PDB file of C-alpha atoms (C1' of nucleotides) in Angstrom:
ATOM      1  CA  MET A   1      26.243 -14.063  38.645  1.00 84.00           C
ATOM      2  CA  ARG A   2      23.826 -11.319  37.743  1.00 92.00           C
ATOM      3  CA  LYS A   3      21.820 -11.818  34.625  1.00 96.00           C
ATOM      4  CA  LYS A   4      18.929  -9.570  33.718  1.00 98.00           C
ATOM      5  CA  LEU A   5      15.874 -11.571  32.748  1.00 98.00           C
ATOM      6  CA  THR A   6      15.151 -11.453  29.030  1.00 98.00           C
ATOM      7  CA  ARG A   7      12.005 -11.303  26.961  1.00 98.00           C
ATOM      8  CA  GLN A   8      12.336 -15.016  26.359  1.00 98.00           C
ATOM      9  CA  PHE A   9      11.970 -15.716  30.087  1.00 98.00           C
ATOM     10  CA  TYR A  10       8.713 -13.764  30.389  1.00 98.00           C
ATOM     11  CA  THR A  11       7.048 -15.137  27.281  1.00 98.00           C
ATOM     12  CA  GLY A  12       7.088 -18.743  28.507  1.00 97.00           C
ATOM     13  CA  PRO A  13       3.982 -20.521  29.848  1.00 97.00           C
ATOM     14  CA  THR A  14       2.544 -18.473  32.728  1.00 97.00           C
ATOM     15  CA  LEU A  15       2.590 -21.255  35.313  1.00 97.00           C
ATOM     16  CA  LYS A  16       6.207 -22.008  34.453  1.00 97.00           C
ATOM     17  CA  VAL A  17       7.212 -18.340  34.656  1.00 98.00           C
ATOM     18  CA  ALA A  18       5.385 -18.008  37.992  1.00 98.00           C
ATOM     19  CA  LYS A  19       7.434 -20.864  39.438  1.00 97.00           C
ATOM     20  CA  GLU A  20      10.701 -19.726  37.882  1.00 97.00           C
ATOM     21  CA  LEU A  21      10.292 -16.205  39.242  1.00 97.00           C
ATOM     22  CA  LEU A  22      10.814 -17.654  42.706  1.00 97.00           C
ATOM     23  CA  GLY A  23      14.414 -17.046  43.744  1.00 95.00           C
ATOM     24  CA  LYS A  24      14.900 -14.263  41.196  1.00 97.00           C
ATOM     25  CA  TYR A  25      15.765 -10.769  42.380  1.00 97.00           C
ATOM     26  CA  ILE A  26      13.689  -7.703  41.744  1.00 97.00           C
ATOM     27  CA  VAL A  27      15.779  -4.538  41.495  1.00 97.00           C
ATOM     28  CA  ARG A  28      14.272  -1.079  41.907  1.00 97.00           C
ATOM     29  CA  LYS A  29      16.369   2.037  41.462  1.00 96.00           C
ATOM     30  CA  VAL A  30      15.203   5.094  43.403  1.00 95.00           C
ATOM     31  CA  GLY A  31      17.499   8.038  42.746  1.00 93.00           C
ATOM     32  CA  LYS A  32      20.959   6.780  43.688  1.00 95.00           C
ATOM     33  CA  LYS A  33      19.625   4.020  45.903  1.00 95.00           C
ATOM     34  CA  LYS A  34      18.766   0.472  44.985  1.00 95.00           C
ATOM     35  CA  LEU A  35      15.865  -1.347  46.589  1.00 95.00           C
ATOM     36  CA  GLY A  36      14.650  -4.837  45.995  1.00 94.00           C
ATOM     37  CA  GLY A  37      14.884  -8.413  47.139  1.00 95.00           C
ATOM     38  CA  MET A  38      14.345 -12.001  46.233  1.00 95.00           C
ATOM     39  CA  VAL A  39      10.913 -13.043  45.053  1.00 96.00           C
ATOM     40  CA  ILE A  40       9.465 -15.664  47.382  1.00 95.00           C
ATOM     41  CA  GLU A  41       5.786 -15.667  46.538  1.00 96.00           C
ATOM     42  CA  THR A  42       3.865 -15.407  43.250  1.00 97.00           C
ATOM     43  CA  GLU A  43       0.414 -16.126  41.880  1.00 97.00           C
ATOM     44  CA  ALA A  44      -0.592 -16.934  38.314  1.00 98.00           C
ATOM     45  CA  TYR A  45      -3.606 -15.432  36.563  1.00 97.00           C
ATOM     46  CA  ILE A  46      -4.612 -16.833  33.226  1.00 96.00           C
ATOM     47  CA  GLY A  47      -7.377 -14.887  31.505  1.00 92.00           C
ATOM     48  CA  PRO A  48      -9.738 -15.019  29.772  1.00 94.00           C
ATOM     49  CA  LYS A  49     -10.760 -18.401  31.164  1.00 95.00           C
ATOM     50  CA  ASP A  50      -9.713 -17.639  34.735  1.00 95.00           C
ATOM     51  CA  LYS A  51     -12.694 -16.197  36.563  1.00 94.00           C
ATOM     52  CA  ALA A  52     -10.394 -14.565  39.116  1.00 95.00           C
ATOM     53  CA  SER A  53      -8.558 -12.678  36.390  1.00 96.00           C
ATOM     54  CA  HIS A  54      -9.499  -9.140  35.473  1.00 96.00           C
ATOM     55  CA  ALA A  55      -9.406 -10.291  31.867  1.00 96.00           C
ATOM     56  CA  TYR A  56     -12.038 -12.993  32.404  1.00 94.00           C
ATOM     57  CA  GLY A  57     -14.192 -13.334  29.308  1.00 93.00           C
ATOM     58  CA  GLY A  58     -11.613 -11.490  27.229  1.00 93.00           C
ATOM     59  CA  LYS A  59     -12.683  -8.044  28.333  1.00 93.00           C
ATOM     60  CA  ILE A  60     -10.310  -5.145  28.022  1.00 93.00           C
ATOM     61  CA  THR A  61     -10.522  -2.000  30.134  1.00 94.00           C
ATOM     62  CA  PRO A  62      -8.117   0.919  30.481  1.00 92.00           C
ATOM     63  CA  ARG A  63      -7.084  -0.678  33.756  1.00 95.00           C
ATOM     64  CA  ASN A  64      -6.283  -4.208  32.646  1.00 95.00           C
ATOM     65  CA  LYS A  65      -5.001  -3.729  29.119  1.00 96.00           C
ATOM     66  CA  ALA A  66      -1.378  -4.154  30.249  1.00 97.00           C
ATOM     67  CA  GLU A  67      -2.290  -7.733  31.027  1.00 97.00           C
ATOM     68  CA  TYR A  68      -2.513  -8.244  27.261  1.00 97.00           C
ATOM     69  CA  PHE A  69       1.005  -6.959  26.605  1.00 97.00           C
ATOM     70  CA  ILE A  70       3.772  -9.355  25.597  1.00 98.00           C
ATOM     71  CA  GLY A  71       5.590 -10.897  28.575  1.00 98.00           C
ATOM     72  CA  GLY A  72       7.876  -8.606  30.548  1.00 98.00           C
ATOM     73  CA  HIS A  73       5.648  -5.591  31.092  1.00 98.00           C
ATOM     74  CA  ILE A  74       4.344  -4.281  34.403  1.00 98.00           C
ATOM     75  CA  TYR A  75       0.628  -4.490  35.050  1.00 98.00           C
ATOM     76  CA  ILE A  76       0.011  -2.413  38.159  1.00 97.00           C
ATOM     77  CA  TYR A  77      -3.366  -1.416  39.538  1.00 97.00           C
ATOM     78  CA  LEU A  78      -5.075  -0.125  42.633  1.00 96.00           C
ATOM     79  CA  VAL A  79      -7.312  -2.274  44.835  1.00 96.00           C
ATOM     80  CA  TYR A  80      -9.550  -1.111  47.658  1.00 95.00           C
ATOM     81  CA  GLY A  81      -8.563   2.425  46.762  1.00 95.00           C
ATOM     82  CA  MET A  82      -5.328   2.141  48.727  1.00 95.00           C
ATOM     83  CA  TYR A  83      -3.076  -0.685  47.647  1.00 97.00           C
ATOM     84  CA  TRP A  84      -1.085  -1.294  44.488  1.00 97.00           C
ATOM     85  CA  GLN A  85      -0.661  -4.775  43.097  1.00 97.00           C
ATOM     86  CA  LEU A  86       2.461  -5.520  41.082  1.00 98.00           C
ATOM     87  CA  ASN A  87       1.932  -7.951  38.224  1.00 98.00           C
ATOM     88  CA  ILE A  88       4.189  -8.964  35.376  1.00 98.00           C
ATOM     89  CA  SER A  89       2.562  -9.768  32.071  1.00 98.00           C
ATOM     90  CA  THR A  90       3.534 -13.109  30.579  1.00 98.00           C
ATOM     91  CA  SER A  91       2.987 -15.040  27.379  1.00 97.00           C
ATOM     92  CA  LYS A  92       2.473 -13.343  24.044  1.00 97.00           C
ATOM     93  CA  GLU A  93       0.895 -10.093  22.854  1.00 96.00           C
ATOM     94  CA  GLY A  94      -2.894 -10.344  23.063  1.00 96.00           C
ATOM     95  CA  LYS A  95      -2.868 -13.083  25.715  1.00 96.00           C
ATOM     96  CA  PRO A  96      -4.108 -11.775  29.072  1.00 97.00           C
ATOM     97  CA  GLU A  97      -1.851 -13.806  31.333  1.00 97.00           C
ATOM     98  CA  CYS A  98       0.174 -12.439  34.211  1.00 97.00           C
ATOM     99  CA  VAL A  99       1.985 -13.254  37.438  1.00 98.00           C
ATOM    100  CA  LEU A 100       1.246 -11.385  40.641  1.00 98.00           C
ATOM    101  CA  ILE A 101       4.285 -10.711  42.808  1.00 98.00           C
ATOM    102  CA  ARG A 102       3.042 -11.162  46.357  1.00 97.00           C
ATOM    103  CA  ALA A 103       6.123 -11.088  48.560  1.00 96.00           C
ATOM    104  CA  LEU A 104       9.883 -10.584  48.700  1.00 96.00           C
ATOM    105  CA  ASP A 105      12.636 -12.121  50.814  1.00 93.00           C
ATOM    106  CA  SER A 106      11.893 -12.376  54.522  1.00 81.00           C
ATOM    107  CA  LYS A 107      15.202 -10.651  55.257  1.00 86.00           C
ATOM    108  CA  LEU A 108      13.284  -7.472  54.621  1.00 86.00           C
ATOM    109  CA  GLY A 109      11.199  -8.296  57.651  1.00 86.00           C
ATOM    110  CA  ASN A 110       7.559  -7.469  57.117  1.00 89.00           C
ATOM    111  CA  LEU A 111       8.336  -4.603  54.734  1.00 92.00           C
ATOM    112  CA  ALA A 112       7.386  -6.604  51.668  1.00 94.00           C
ATOM    113  CA  SER A 113       5.410  -9.520  53.069  1.00 94.00           C
ATOM    114  CA  GLY A 114       2.278  -8.809  51.047  1.00 95.00           C
ATOM    115  CA  PRO A 115       1.443  -7.369  47.630  1.00 97.00           C
ATOM    116  CA  GLY A 116       0.277  -4.008  48.986  1.00 97.00           C
ATOM    117  CA  LYS A 117       3.268  -3.610  51.290  1.00 97.00           C
ATOM    118  CA  LEU A 118       5.654  -4.756  48.593  1.00 97.00           C
ATOM    119  CA  CYS A 119       4.592  -1.909  46.330  1.00 97.00           C
ATOM    120  CA  ARG A 120       4.774   0.613  49.141  1.00 96.00           C
ATOM    121  CA  TYR A 121       8.296  -0.558  49.958  1.00 96.00           C
ATOM    122  CA  LEU A 122       9.436  -0.384  46.333  1.00 97.00           C
ATOM    123  CA  LYS A 123       7.714   2.982  45.857  1.00 96.00           C
ATOM    124  CA  LEU A 124       5.706   1.711  42.928  1.00 97.00           C
ATOM    125  CA  ASP A 125       2.683   3.541  41.598  1.00 95.00           C
ATOM    126  CA  LYS A 126       0.714   4.166  38.441  1.00 95.00           C
ATOM    127  CA  SER A 127       3.726   5.712  36.692  1.00 96.00           C
ATOM    128  CA  PHE A 128       5.063   2.160  36.297  1.00 97.00           C
ATOM    129  CA  TYR A 129       2.008   1.011  34.410  1.00 97.00           C
ATOM    130  CA  GLY A 130       3.160  -0.748  31.222  1.00 97.00           C
ATOM    131  CA  GLU A 131       6.873  -0.412  32.095  1.00 97.00           C
ATOM    132  CA  ASP A 132       9.056  -2.790  30.092  1.00 98.00           C
ATOM    133  CA  LEU A 133      11.146  -4.846  32.523  1.00 98.00           C
ATOM    134  CA  THR A 134      13.641  -5.766  29.816  1.00 98.00           C
ATOM    135  CA  LYS A 135      14.355  -2.113  28.986  1.00 97.00           C
ATOM    136  CA  SER A 136      13.583  -0.057  32.083  1.00 97.00           C
ATOM    137  CA  LYS A 137      16.400   1.726  33.928  1.00 96.00           C
ATOM    138  CA  ARG A 138      14.459   1.973  37.187  1.00 97.00           C
ATOM    139  CA  ILE A 139      13.082  -1.527  37.684  1.00 98.00           C
ATOM    140  CA  TRP A 140      13.986  -4.954  36.391  1.00 97.00           C
ATOM    141  CA  LEU A 141      14.498  -8.545  37.497  1.00 98.00           C
ATOM    142  CA  GLU A 142      17.730 -10.473  37.531  1.00 97.00           C
ATOM    143  CA  ASP A 143      18.983 -13.997  38.057  1.00 97.00           C
ATOM    144  CA  ARG A 144      21.651 -14.143  40.738  1.00 97.00           C
ATOM    145  CA  GLY A 145      22.259 -17.838  40.369  1.00 95.00           C
ATOM    146  CA  VAL A 146      19.849 -18.966  43.090  1.00 94.00           C
ATOM    147  CA  ARG A 147      18.808 -22.474  42.215  1.00 92.00           C
ATOM    148  CA  ILE A 148      15.558 -23.770  43.579  1.00 92.00           C
ATOM    149  CA  ARG A 149      14.900 -27.401  44.231  1.00 93.00           C
ATOM    150  CA  HIS A 150      11.506 -28.689  43.265  1.00 92.00           C
ATOM    151  CA  SER A 151      10.870 -29.671  46.893  1.00 93.00           C
ATOM    152  CA  GLN A 152      11.252 -26.019  47.943  1.00 95.00           C
ATOM    153  CA  ILE A 153       8.298 -24.860  45.886  1.00 96.00           C
ATOM    154  CA  ILE A 154       4.955 -25.016  47.640  1.00 95.00           C
ATOM    155  CA  ALA A 155       1.797 -24.680  45.555  1.00 96.00           C
ATOM    156  CA  THR A 156      -1.309 -23.476  47.403  1.00 96.00           C
ATOM    157  CA  LYS A 157      -4.668 -21.888  46.743  1.00 96.00           C
ATOM    158  CA  ARG A 158      -4.704 -18.276  45.666  1.00 95.00           C
ATOM    159  CA  VAL A 159      -5.693 -15.600  48.145  1.00 94.00           C
ATOM    160  CA  GLY A 160      -8.659 -13.262  48.297  1.00 93.00           C
ATOM    161  CA  ILE A 161     -10.533 -14.499  45.254  1.00 91.00           C
ATOM    162  CA  ASP A 162     -13.344 -16.516  46.780  1.00 90.00           C
ATOM    163  CA  TYR A 163     -15.752 -14.454  44.724  1.00 91.00           C
ATOM    164  CA  ALA A 164     -14.508 -16.345  41.638  1.00 93.00           C
ATOM    165  CA  GLY A 165     -16.183 -19.507  42.911  1.00 91.00           C
ATOM    166  CA  PRO A 166     -14.709 -22.710  44.360  1.00 93.00           C
ATOM    167  CA  TYR A 167     -13.400 -24.044  41.055  1.00 95.00           C
ATOM    168  CA  TRP A 168     -11.048 -21.138  40.447  1.00 95.00           C
ATOM    169  CA  ALA A 169     -10.484 -20.241  44.096  1.00 95.00           C
ATOM    170  CA  ASN A 170      -9.165 -23.752  44.702  1.00 95.00           C
ATOM    171  CA  LYS A 171      -6.692 -23.735  41.837  1.00 96.00           C
ATOM    172  CA  LYS A 172      -3.220 -24.130  43.265  1.00 97.00           C
ATOM    173  CA  TRP A 173      -1.680 -21.287  41.319  1.00 97.00           C
ATOM    174  CA  ARG A 174       0.028 -19.574  44.227  1.00 97.00           C
ATOM    175  CA  PHE A 175       3.664 -20.492  44.550  1.00 97.00           C
ATOM    176  CA  LEU A 176       5.766 -20.099  47.682  1.00 95.00           C
ATOM    177  CA  PHE A 177       9.504 -20.553  47.976  1.00 93.00           C
ATOM    178  CA  GLU A 178      10.705 -22.078  51.202  1.00 83.00           C
ATOM    179  CA  ASN A 179      14.315 -21.081  51.652  1.00 66.00           C
ATOM    180  CA  ASP A 180      16.138 -22.990  54.359  1.00 55.00           C
ATOM    181  CA  LYS A 181      19.201 -20.774  53.969  1.00 49.00           C
ATOM    182  CA  ILE A 182      17.577 -17.604  55.244  1.00 45.00           C
TER     183      ILE A 182
ATOM    184  C1'  DG B   1     -25.521   9.700  36.812  1.00 89.48           C
ATOM    185  C1'  DT B   2     -25.577   6.448  40.883  1.00 89.48           C
ATOM    186  C1'  DA B   3     -24.505   2.176  43.340  1.00 89.48           C
ATOM    187  C1'  DC B   4     -21.524  -1.342  44.567  1.00 89.48           C
ATOM    188  C1'  DA B   5     -17.665  -4.508  45.361  1.00 89.48           C
ATOM    189  C1'  DG B   6     -12.771  -5.708  45.005  1.00 89.48           C
ATOM    190  C1'  DA B   7      -6.047 -10.192  43.457  1.00 89.48           C
ATOM    191  C1'  DT B   8      -5.404  -5.745  50.959  1.00 89.48           C
ATOM    192  C1'  DT B   9      -3.819  -4.047  55.215  1.00 89.48           C
ATOM    193  C1'  DG B  10      -3.478  -2.506  60.005  1.00 89.48           C
ATOM    194  C1'  DA B  11      -5.874  -1.160  63.937  1.00 89.48           C
ATOM    195  C1'  DG B  12      -9.389  -2.374  67.579  1.00 89.48           C
TER     196       DG B  12
ATOM    197  C1'  DT C   1     -14.170  -7.416  62.798  1.00 89.48           C
ATOM    198  C1'  DC C   2     -14.009  -3.342  60.134  1.00 89.48           C
ATOM    199  C1'  DA C   3     -12.814   0.967  57.925  1.00 89.48           C
ATOM    200  C1'  DA C   4      -9.876   3.335  54.489  1.00 89.48           C
ATOM    201  C1'  DT C   5     -10.646   4.967  49.609  1.00 89.48           C
ATOM    202  C1'  DC C   6     -10.702   4.678  44.186  1.00 89.48           C
ATOM    203  C1'  DT C   7     -11.776   2.418  39.821  1.00 89.48           C
ATOM    204  C1'  DG C   8     -14.419  -0.400  36.642  1.00 89.48           C
ATOM    205  C1'  DT C   9     -18.793  -2.275  35.764  1.00 89.48           C
ATOM    206  C1'  DA C  10     -23.703  -2.672  35.917  1.00 89.48           C
ATOM    207  C1'  DC C  11     -27.318  -0.756  36.558  1.00 89.48           C
ATOM    208  C1'  DT C  12     -31.131   3.613  36.244  1.00 89.48           C
TER     209       DT C  12
END
DNA sequence: GTACAGATTGAG
DNA sequence: TCAATCTGTACT
């Protein structure tokens, strides 16, 4: 079963979408080749109340405006001048909520074991900014029938956002998928 | 206009 | 433990 994820999937509550993205497949078409893998790690960012979000306080910049798009768009940006972070906007138009894709299936080895490496592996860059995952011909997500048991989802603290203060840094909005079949 | 720090990574 | 390297934001 291969079912492309629809707008309806992305516009659900961010924390729900973040959890449901686990086990879904990301597909990236490069020329005649297909890259991609199963999503095994995500993080939720819910602006404007989330201090760790770029949209904290409701601010909009040229960089983060894709976070305000209706669910299903790519919000990609550069950190530390070298690494791209792949996010998917969620919720409705005007709501700055998104899910950060942190890692893909471990079958890929360490090629996509972190957000920066994931984007390097999938050859993602600024040209994907604002891409619509429900319409794009070069990148989308699909459901291949992988069913995740609740016990396989591990919720932990988010990574690298200590600057947001203990309240937000300790929110368990990072979701890991532990697959015993790999 | 200038200064500074960040949702990271790989090397030392 | 630290440098690489660029963008947004908060100053002057």
